[in-house]
């Protein structure tokens, strides 16, 4: 296009633009807008006129958008809205040369619109399309200006109070310029600007930087100190009105308010607190700010409250205000919300802080736990696991009692309901602590890898149990009023099965011991602590609901396993303490539950006879590394039997299966009858007796022992009744009798239990099968020995077995006078005389007088016994003894008057 044609076209566009604008009809606004854009690009002299028309278009578009009921919202019908959509991209793309003109024009236009529409809510004004387009144009052109021009534009906007929202929007592009300039305004104006700037999260950094710079400048020591220090009350006033300022001030407050800064700040406050600018800065306003801050501000206040009286008073005022605010459940306190969000830091401060910090944090935790029951549970669990002294446990008691009774009058009818509800929370907290402490014991710890484990290191479960024990001790002392309802004891009783399972696991020899964890530490201290916990709680069901069947069985099994672990302890005092603790737990369980008694007796006897023979002396102690090679292994080394006949490689070693080659000595100590009077056997008998209570309980328990012994020793269910058959019948069942006697002789604990059952006299009758087996084998073996073998090891073994049988039957009153004196007579008799006495006196008498509980009477004290005057044996069963004594009167004459003199007088 030649210059003349271009000039003609430009003149026509200018005339059309002037004519169209003069008509003030916005229906043709899109055509005029196109002409105006063309004039801006081709005829810069028309810039002011075109921009003025564009301002008119924006004003009309704003009116159309606000009054959507009176106008059509379709941009094709409303020319102003269509024109705005064309103006925006064009003005954004004019380039850097136009930015100094477009940016001020946009800002002035925004200021005019904000002033004209001051009665319109800011949110409504910001949401309409024309204003958003205008803000985008402003933001785009501001980025094209230099720093000085941008600062002037920002100052223009800050000068208009009505467009603070626009400053916040535009300031997103330049928050570093907007933030310090906004702080130079009054509190209300600055709050309005910063509130809109807060919608842009990255702006918080620049706001904080400006605030810190302003604060640091205010506390400097210079000639203008008095004027600058009015900044501090200004900042506090601004923070009370602006959330973004408060957030910026309190972010990383520990790094801002160092000890040095706090000293200068305290000096400034003391010097200027009576000035006019500081009138609004008082404890009430500071507490209001702290209520809206986060928990780190409270920690900073706690730090300085230790040595600053004003901080200490402010702290108390704050805590009282918090407690008051919690009276209204609908109020949201940001400080408590922050404490709940960073609850781990708060709890750690409870453990590591000084006394003032601990008690203050405990009050905060009470408020948090009152509002959030889940945090109440987790706080109980945390303190039970990590508390290492009585002070923190006392704080736990205070938190529990304070949370339960908070805002509840003593005469309220709802206090019992709340107590039961919180009791369930305490139960859950104890459960979580038990589970998490056991899990923590299996986690790898750095100290184990580095080899720096303290000598007194305990497992986490051990620490947990020690804390529970301390709390239970405080409960039982009845000196702590907050523990009189037994919250901890009831919680442990509700988790009885879990505590039993923990003891069962830690007392097991086969439990997994993960290296580099607490599980690799000695487990017996933890077992002792768990047993003490079980020992201190109530299992009778009088103070709380009785334990379930599953819990009883689990605790019984765990206690029995713990008892036998204690038998292996070398330290006598530790062993006795552990055994006594186990016996007390068994007694508490069995005194109120026959189910527990039966389960405990069975577990004790089965473990003693099947798994713990070494501890009770029934199996020789031999370390596997030093044990003799097994006979089977020796024989497997010889190879095929097809080798040379009678060679040393084809001949099996003579020996005892399971013990290797037979010893050269004729006396095999391994075949000796193990003694029953050992320490561990006595402890086992004490454990059995702890399962019984009172005469009736002892009789029932001893009856159970007798039945269990028959069940464990007898190879089948036949011939286990009370009657004794004819002596000839034992030829049929002799193998069975030999097996039963061998089992009894190898098991010292069975013989001790049998003798213990004999003391509860009717109970021994139910073990008649065991006595019958011993008597039958003695008859057959003694009959096989001649008098010349009286000094052999075999006859000595038989005499020991005979003495055991007669002692037990005499103790159980199964042999009346004078048959009860066979025990004194037996050592002086020959083998043939012993056979005659056993057959005529013992076997025939018990055959004709069946050992039965019906023979015993119960007196007023509950004691069962046989009346000697009514159970005199006929002469048929005593003549053999009489003849033997008369035949050997010179040696046995002293027994005759004891056995027969009174009997003859009565006859």
PDB file of N, CA, C and O in Angstrom, residues 392-441:
ATOM      1  N   UNK A 392       7.344 -37.887  85.040  1.00  0.00           N
ATOM      2  CA  UNK A 392       6.530 -37.976  83.824  1.00  0.00           C
ATOM      3  C   UNK A 392       5.322 -38.885  84.033  1.00  0.00           C
ATOM      4  O   UNK A 392       4.261 -38.661  83.440  1.00  0.00           O
ATOM      5  N   UNK A 393       5.467 -39.898  84.877  1.00  0.00           N
ATOM      6  CA  UNK A 393       4.300 -40.727  85.188  1.00  0.00           C
ATOM      7  C   UNK A 393       3.264 -39.941  85.981  1.00  0.00           C
ATOM      8  O   UNK A 393       2.051 -40.111  85.788  1.00  0.00           O
ATOM      9  N   UNK A 394       3.739 -39.065  86.874  1.00  0.00           N
ATOM     10  CA  UNK A 394       2.801 -38.208  87.596  1.00  0.00           C
ATOM     11  C   UNK A 394       2.080 -37.260  86.634  1.00  0.00           C
ATOM     12  O   UNK A 394       0.886 -36.983  86.796  1.00  0.00           O
ATOM     13  N   UNK A 395       2.795 -36.786  85.617  1.00  0.00           N
ATOM     14  CA  UNK A 395       2.157 -35.947  84.600  1.00  0.00           C
ATOM     15  C   UNK A 395       1.121 -36.743  83.819  1.00  0.00           C
ATOM     16  O   UNK A 395       0.066 -36.209  83.437  1.00  0.00           O
ATOM     17  N   UNK A 396       1.422 -38.013  83.559  1.00  0.00           N
ATOM     18  CA  UNK A 396       0.439 -38.858  82.877  1.00  0.00           C
ATOM     19  C   UNK A 396      -0.836 -38.981  83.707  1.00  0.00           C
ATOM     20  O   UNK A 396      -1.957 -38.889  83.173  1.00  0.00           O
ATOM     21  N   UNK A 397      -0.676 -39.182  85.018  1.00  0.00           N
ATOM     22  CA  UNK A 397      -1.850 -39.261  85.894  1.00  0.00           C
ATOM     23  C   UNK A 397      -2.622 -37.950  85.857  1.00  0.00           C
ATOM     24  O   UNK A 397      -3.866 -37.939  85.812  1.00  0.00           O
ATOM     25  N   UNK A 398      -1.892 -36.847  85.835  1.00  0.00           N
ATOM     26  CA  UNK A 398      -2.567 -35.542  85.792  1.00  0.00           C
ATOM     27  C   UNK A 398      -3.309 -35.349  84.474  1.00  0.00           C
ATOM     28  O   UNK A 398      -4.417 -34.802  84.456  1.00  0.00           O
ATOM     29  N   UNK A 399      -2.715 -35.778  83.377  1.00  0.00           N
ATOM     30  CA  UNK A 399      -3.380 -35.650  82.080  1.00  0.00           C
ATOM     31  C   UNK A 399      -4.640 -36.508  82.043  1.00  0.00           C
ATOM     32  O   UNK A 399      -5.697 -36.078  81.568  1.00  0.00           O
ATOM     33  N   UNK A 400      -4.551 -37.726  82.567  1.00  0.00           N
ATOM     34  CA  UNK A 400      -5.713 -38.616  82.563  1.00  0.00           C
ATOM     35  C   UNK A 400      -6.840 -38.031  83.416  1.00  0.00           C
ATOM     36  O   UNK A 400      -7.990 -37.914  82.972  1.00  0.00           O
ATOM     37  N   UNK A 401      -6.519 -37.635  84.637  1.00  0.00           N
ATOM     38  CA  UNK A 401      -7.558 -37.113  85.524  1.00  0.00           C
ATOM     39  C   UNK A 401      -8.091 -35.777  85.023  1.00  0.00           C
ATOM     40  O   UNK A 401      -9.297 -35.516  85.096  1.00  0.00           O
ATOM     41  N   UNK A 402      -7.188 -34.915  84.492  1.00  0.00           N
ATOM     42  CA  UNK A 402      -7.637 -33.623  84.005  1.00  0.00           C
ATOM     43  C   UNK A 402      -8.535 -33.736  82.793  1.00  0.00           C
ATOM     44  O   UNK A 402      -9.505 -32.991  82.646  1.00  0.00           O
ATOM     45  N   UNK A 403      -8.233 -34.686  81.912  1.00  0.00           N
ATOM     46  CA  UNK A 403      -9.064 -34.870  80.724  1.00  0.00           C
ATOM     47  C   UNK A 403     -10.438 -35.425  81.097  1.00  0.00           C
ATOM     48  O   UNK A 403     -11.458 -35.019  80.532  1.00  0.00           O
ATOM     49  N   UNK A 404     -10.468 -36.340  82.047  1.00  0.00           N
ATOM     50  CA  UNK A 404     -11.747 -36.953  82.426  1.00  0.00           C
ATOM     51  C   UNK A 404     -12.650 -35.958  83.143  1.00  0.00           C
ATOM     52  O   UNK A 404     -13.858 -35.874  82.867  1.00  0.00           O
ATOM     53  N   UNK A 405     -12.081 -35.178  84.053  1.00  0.00           N
ATOM     54  CA  UNK A 405     -12.890 -34.302  84.894  1.00  0.00           C
ATOM     55  C   UNK A 405     -12.948 -32.875  84.393  1.00  0.00           C
ATOM     56  O   UNK A 405     -13.446 -31.991  85.089  1.00  0.00           O
ATOM     57  N   UNK A 406     -12.449 -32.591  83.210  1.00  0.00           N
ATOM     58  CA  UNK A 406     -12.413 -31.215  82.708  1.00  0.00           C
ATOM     59  C   UNK A 406     -13.831 -30.694  82.491  1.00  0.00           C
ATOM     60  O   UNK A 406     -14.653 -31.310  81.820  1.00  0.00           O
ATOM     61  N   UNK A 407     -14.115 -29.538  83.087  1.00  0.00           N
ATOM     62  CA  UNK A 407     -15.403 -28.852  82.952  1.00  0.00           C
ATOM     63  C   UNK A 407     -16.573 -29.708  83.434  1.00  0.00           C
ATOM     64  O   UNK A 407     -17.702 -29.505  83.016  1.00  0.00           O
ATOM     65  N   UNK A 408     -16.297 -30.694  84.283  1.00  0.00           N
ATOM     66  CA  UNK A 408     -17.379 -31.543  84.789  1.00  0.00           C
ATOM     67  C   UNK A 408     -17.522 -31.315  86.285  1.00  0.00           C
ATOM     68  O   UNK A 408     -16.606 -31.618  87.048  1.00  0.00           O
ATOM     69  N   UNK A 409     -18.646 -30.775  86.759  1.00  0.00           N
ATOM     70  CA  UNK A 409     -18.821 -30.565  88.210  1.00  0.00           C
ATOM     71  C   UNK A 409     -18.799 -31.892  88.959  1.00  0.00           C
ATOM     72  O   UNK A 409     -19.134 -32.954  88.419  1.00  0.00           O
ATOM     73  N   UNK A 410     -18.380 -31.828  90.205  1.00  0.00           N
ATOM     74  CA  UNK A 410     -18.279 -33.047  91.013  1.00  0.00           C
ATOM     75  C   UNK A 410     -19.640 -33.704  91.243  1.00  0.00           C
ATOM     76  O   UNK A 410     -19.722 -34.918  91.424  1.00  0.00           O
ATOM     77  N   UNK A 411     -20.702 -32.897  91.287  1.00  0.00           N
ATOM     78  CA  UNK A 411     -22.026 -33.466  91.527  1.00  0.00           C
ATOM     79  C   UNK A 411     -22.790 -33.731  90.246  1.00  0.00           C
ATOM     80  O   UNK A 411     -24.005 -33.939  90.272  1.00  0.00           O
ATOM     81  N   UNK A 412     -22.088 -33.743  89.120  1.00  0.00           N
ATOM     82  CA  UNK A 412     -22.769 -33.968  87.848  1.00  0.00           C
ATOM     83  C   UNK A 412     -23.178 -35.428  87.717  1.00  0.00           C
ATOM     84  O   UNK A 412     -22.467 -36.343  88.138  1.00  0.00           O
ATOM     85  N   UNK A 413     -24.333 -35.657  87.114  1.00  0.00           N
ATOM     86  CA  UNK A 413     -24.810 -37.036  86.902  1.00  0.00           C
ATOM     87  C   UNK A 413     -24.115 -37.700  85.729  1.00  0.00           C
ATOM     88  O   UNK A 413     -24.200 -38.915  85.560  1.00  0.00           O
ATOM     89  N   UNK A 414     -23.414 -36.911  84.916  1.00  0.00           N
ATOM     90  CA  UNK A 414     -22.774 -37.454  83.725  1.00  0.00           C
ATOM     91  C   UNK A 414     -21.338 -37.880  83.983  1.00  0.00           C
ATOM     92  O   UNK A 414     -20.688 -38.387  83.082  1.00  0.00           O
ATOM     93  N   UNK A 415     -20.855 -37.639  85.214  1.00  0.00           N
ATOM     94  CA  UNK A 415     -19.447 -37.924  85.459  1.00  0.00           C
ATOM     95  C   UNK A 415     -19.146 -39.413  85.366  1.00  0.00           C
ATOM     96  O   UNK A 415     -18.105 -39.821  84.869  1.00  0.00           O
ATOM     97  N   UNK A 416     -20.080 -40.269  85.817  1.00  0.00           N
ATOM     98  CA  UNK A 416     -19.852 -41.714  85.729  1.00  0.00           C
ATOM     99  C   UNK A 416     -19.847 -42.168  84.283  1.00  0.00           C
ATOM    100  O   UNK A 416     -19.051 -43.020  83.881  1.00  0.00           O
ATOM    101  N   UNK A 417     -20.730 -41.603  83.470  1.00  0.00           N
ATOM    102  CA  UNK A 417     -20.759 -41.961  82.046  1.00  0.00           C
ATOM    103  C   UNK A 417     -19.454 -41.567  81.363  1.00  0.00           C
ATOM    104  O   UNK A 417     -18.879 -42.345  80.599  1.00  0.00           O
ATOM    105  N   UNK A 418     -18.983 -40.344  81.649  1.00  0.00           N
ATOM    106  CA  UNK A 418     -17.729 -39.899  81.058  1.00  0.00           C
ATOM    107  C   UNK A 418     -16.562 -40.753  81.536  1.00  0.00           C
ATOM    108  O   UNK A 418     -15.647 -41.069  80.767  1.00  0.00           O
ATOM    109  N   UNK A 419     -16.595 -41.136  82.811  1.00  0.00           N
ATOM    110  CA  UNK A 419     -15.507 -41.960  83.342  1.00  0.00           C
ATOM    111  C   UNK A 419     -15.435 -43.294  82.620  1.00  0.00           C
ATOM    112  O   UNK A 419     -14.342 -43.766  82.270  1.00  0.00           O
ATOM    113  N   UNK A 420     -16.569 -43.929  82.389  1.00  0.00           N
ATOM    114  CA  UNK A 420     -16.570 -45.203  81.682  1.00  0.00           C
ATOM    115  C   UNK A 420     -16.117 -45.029  80.236  1.00  0.00           C
ATOM    116  O   UNK A 420     -15.404 -45.878  79.696  1.00  0.00           O
ATOM    117  N   UNK A 421     -16.524 -43.929  79.622  1.00  0.00           N
ATOM    118  CA  UNK A 421     -16.103 -43.693  78.228  1.00  0.00           C
ATOM    119  C   UNK A 421     -14.595 -43.495  78.160  1.00  0.00           C
ATOM    120  O   UNK A 421     -13.914 -44.065  77.293  1.00  0.00           O
ATOM    121  N   UNK A 422     -14.050 -42.714  79.090  1.00  0.00           N
ATOM    122  CA  UNK A 422     -12.608 -42.491  79.095  1.00  0.00           C
ATOM    123  C   UNK A 422     -11.847 -43.731  79.553  1.00  0.00           C
ATOM    124  O   UNK A 422     -10.678 -43.913  79.191  1.00  0.00           O
ATOM    125  N   UNK A 423     -12.503 -44.579  80.367  1.00  0.00           N
ATOM    126  CA  UNK A 423     -11.840 -45.819  80.765  1.00  0.00           C
ATOM    127  C   UNK A 423     -11.560 -46.699  79.552  1.00  0.00           C
ATOM    128  O   UNK A 423     -10.522 -47.362  79.481  1.00  0.00           O
ATOM    129  N   UNK A 424     -12.471 -46.705  78.587  1.00  0.00           N
ATOM    130  CA  UNK A 424     -12.226 -47.444  77.348  1.00  0.00           C
ATOM    131  C   UNK A 424     -11.046 -46.866  76.583  1.00  0.00           C
ATOM    132  O   UNK A 424     -10.267 -47.595  75.969  1.00  0.00           O
ATOM    133  N   UNK A 425     -10.895 -45.527  76.629  1.00  0.00           N
ATOM    134  CA  UNK A 425      -9.747 -44.897  75.981  1.00  0.00           C
ATOM    135  C   UNK A 425      -8.449 -45.311  76.672  1.00  0.00           C
ATOM    136  O   UNK A 425      -7.433 -45.585  76.005  1.00  0.00           O
ATOM    137  N   UNK A 426      -8.468 -45.340  78.008  1.00  0.00           N
ATOM    138  CA  UNK A 426      -7.256 -45.745  78.742  1.00  0.00           C
ATOM    139  C   UNK A 426      -6.905 -47.191  78.427  1.00  0.00           C
ATOM    140  O   UNK A 426      -5.728 -47.540  78.242  1.00  0.00           O
ATOM    141  N   UNK A 427      -7.911 -48.041  78.369  1.00  0.00           N
ATOM    142  CA  UNK A 427      -7.676 -49.442  78.007  1.00  0.00           C
ATOM    143  C   UNK A 427      -7.023 -49.539  76.637  1.00  0.00           C
ATOM    144  O   UNK A 427      -6.045 -50.288  76.441  1.00  0.00           O
ATOM    145  N   UNK A 428      -7.520 -48.776  75.672  1.00  0.00           N
ATOM    146  CA  UNK A 428      -6.943 -48.796  74.329  1.00  0.00           C
ATOM    147  C   UNK A 428      -5.517 -48.263  74.345  1.00  0.00           C
ATOM    148  O   UNK A 428      -4.635 -48.785  73.647  1.00  0.00           O
ATOM    149  N   UNK A 429      -5.258 -47.215  75.141  1.00  0.00           N
ATOM    150  CA  UNK A 429      -3.900 -46.683  75.234  1.00  0.00           C
ATOM    151  C   UNK A 429      -2.913 -47.695  75.787  1.00  0.00           C
ATOM    152  O   UNK A 429      -1.788 -47.823  75.297  1.00  0.00           O
ATOM    153  N   UNK A 430      -3.321 -48.435  76.826  1.00  0.00           N
ATOM    154  CA  UNK A 430      -2.452 -49.481  77.382  1.00  0.00           C
ATOM    155  C   UNK A 430      -2.222 -50.578  76.342  1.00  0.00           C
ATOM    156  O   UNK A 430      -1.100 -51.104  76.200  1.00  0.00           O
ATOM    157  N   UNK A 431      -3.260 -50.927  75.613  1.00  0.00           N
ATOM    158  CA  UNK A 431      -3.132 -51.950  74.581  1.00  0.00           C
ATOM    159  C   UNK A 431      -2.147 -51.515  73.496  1.00  0.00           C
ATOM    160  O   UNK A 431      -1.275 -52.281  73.084  1.00  0.00           O
ATOM    161  N   UNK A 432      -2.282 -50.277  73.029  1.00  0.00           N
ATOM    162  CA  UNK A 432      -1.368 -49.763  72.008  1.00  0.00           C
ATOM    163  C   UNK A 432       0.063 -49.733  72.525  1.00  0.00           C
ATOM    164  O   UNK A 432       1.004 -50.076  71.793  1.00  0.00           O
ATOM    165  N   UNK A 433       0.245 -49.291  73.765  1.00  0.00           N
ATOM    166  CA  UNK A 433       1.597 -49.206  74.326  1.00  0.00           C
ATOM    167  C   UNK A 433       2.246 -50.589  74.417  1.00  0.00           C
ATOM    168  O   UNK A 433       3.432 -50.751  74.113  1.00  0.00           O
ATOM    169  N   UNK A 434       1.469 -51.587  74.846  1.00  0.00           N
ATOM    170  CA  UNK A 434       1.997 -52.946  74.936  1.00  0.00           C
ATOM    171  C   UNK A 434       2.400 -53.461  73.557  1.00  0.00           C
ATOM    172  O   UNK A 434       3.502 -54.012  73.376  1.00  0.00           O
ATOM    173  N   UNK A 435       1.539 -53.265  72.585  1.00  0.00           N
ATOM    174  CA  UNK A 435       1.829 -53.757  71.241  1.00  0.00           C
ATOM    175  C   UNK A 435       3.016 -53.025  70.623  1.00  0.00           C
ATOM    176  O   UNK A 435       3.918 -53.653  70.048  1.00  0.00           O
ATOM    177  N   UNK A 436       3.056 -51.705  70.756  1.00  0.00           N
ATOM    178  CA  UNK A 436       4.126 -50.937  70.124  1.00  0.00           C
ATOM    179  C   UNK A 436       5.467 -51.164  70.813  1.00  0.00           C
ATOM    180  O   UNK A 436       6.510 -51.142  70.154  1.00  0.00           O
ATOM    181  N   UNK A 437       5.473 -51.377  72.120  1.00  0.00           N
ATOM    182  CA  UNK A 437       6.738 -51.662  72.803  1.00  0.00           C
ATOM    183  C   UNK A 437       7.295 -53.014  72.371  1.00  0.00           C
ATOM    184  O   UNK A 437       8.520 -53.165  72.219  1.00  0.00           O
ATOM    185  N   UNK A 438       6.421 -53.991  72.136  1.00  0.00           N
ATOM    186  CA  UNK A 438       6.896 -55.287  71.640  1.00  0.00           C
ATOM    187  C   UNK A 438       7.420 -55.163  70.208  1.00  0.00           C
ATOM    188  O   UNK A 438       8.418 -55.794  69.851  1.00  0.00           O
ATOM    189  N   UNK A 439       6.766 -54.342  69.406  1.00  0.00           N
ATOM    190  CA  UNK A 439       7.248 -54.126  68.045  1.00  0.00           C
ATOM    191  C   UNK A 439       8.575 -53.365  68.047  1.00  0.00           C
ATOM    192  O   UNK A 439       9.457 -53.636  67.238  1.00  0.00           O
ATOM    193  N   UNK A 440       8.729 -52.424  68.975  1.00  0.00           N
ATOM    194  CA  UNK A 440       9.977 -51.652  69.047  1.00  0.00           C
ATOM    195  C   UNK A 440      11.157 -52.535  69.422  1.00  0.00           C
ATOM    196  O   UNK A 440      12.293 -52.263  69.026  1.00  0.00           O
ATOM    197  N   UNK A 441      10.903 -53.575  70.185  1.00  0.00           N
ATOM    198  CA  UNK A 441      11.982 -54.488  70.569  1.00  0.00           C
ATOM    199  C   UNK A 441      12.563 -55.239  69.379  1.00  0.00           C
ATOM    200  O   UNK A 441      13.677 -55.762  69.463  1.00  0.00           O
TER     201      UNK A 441
END
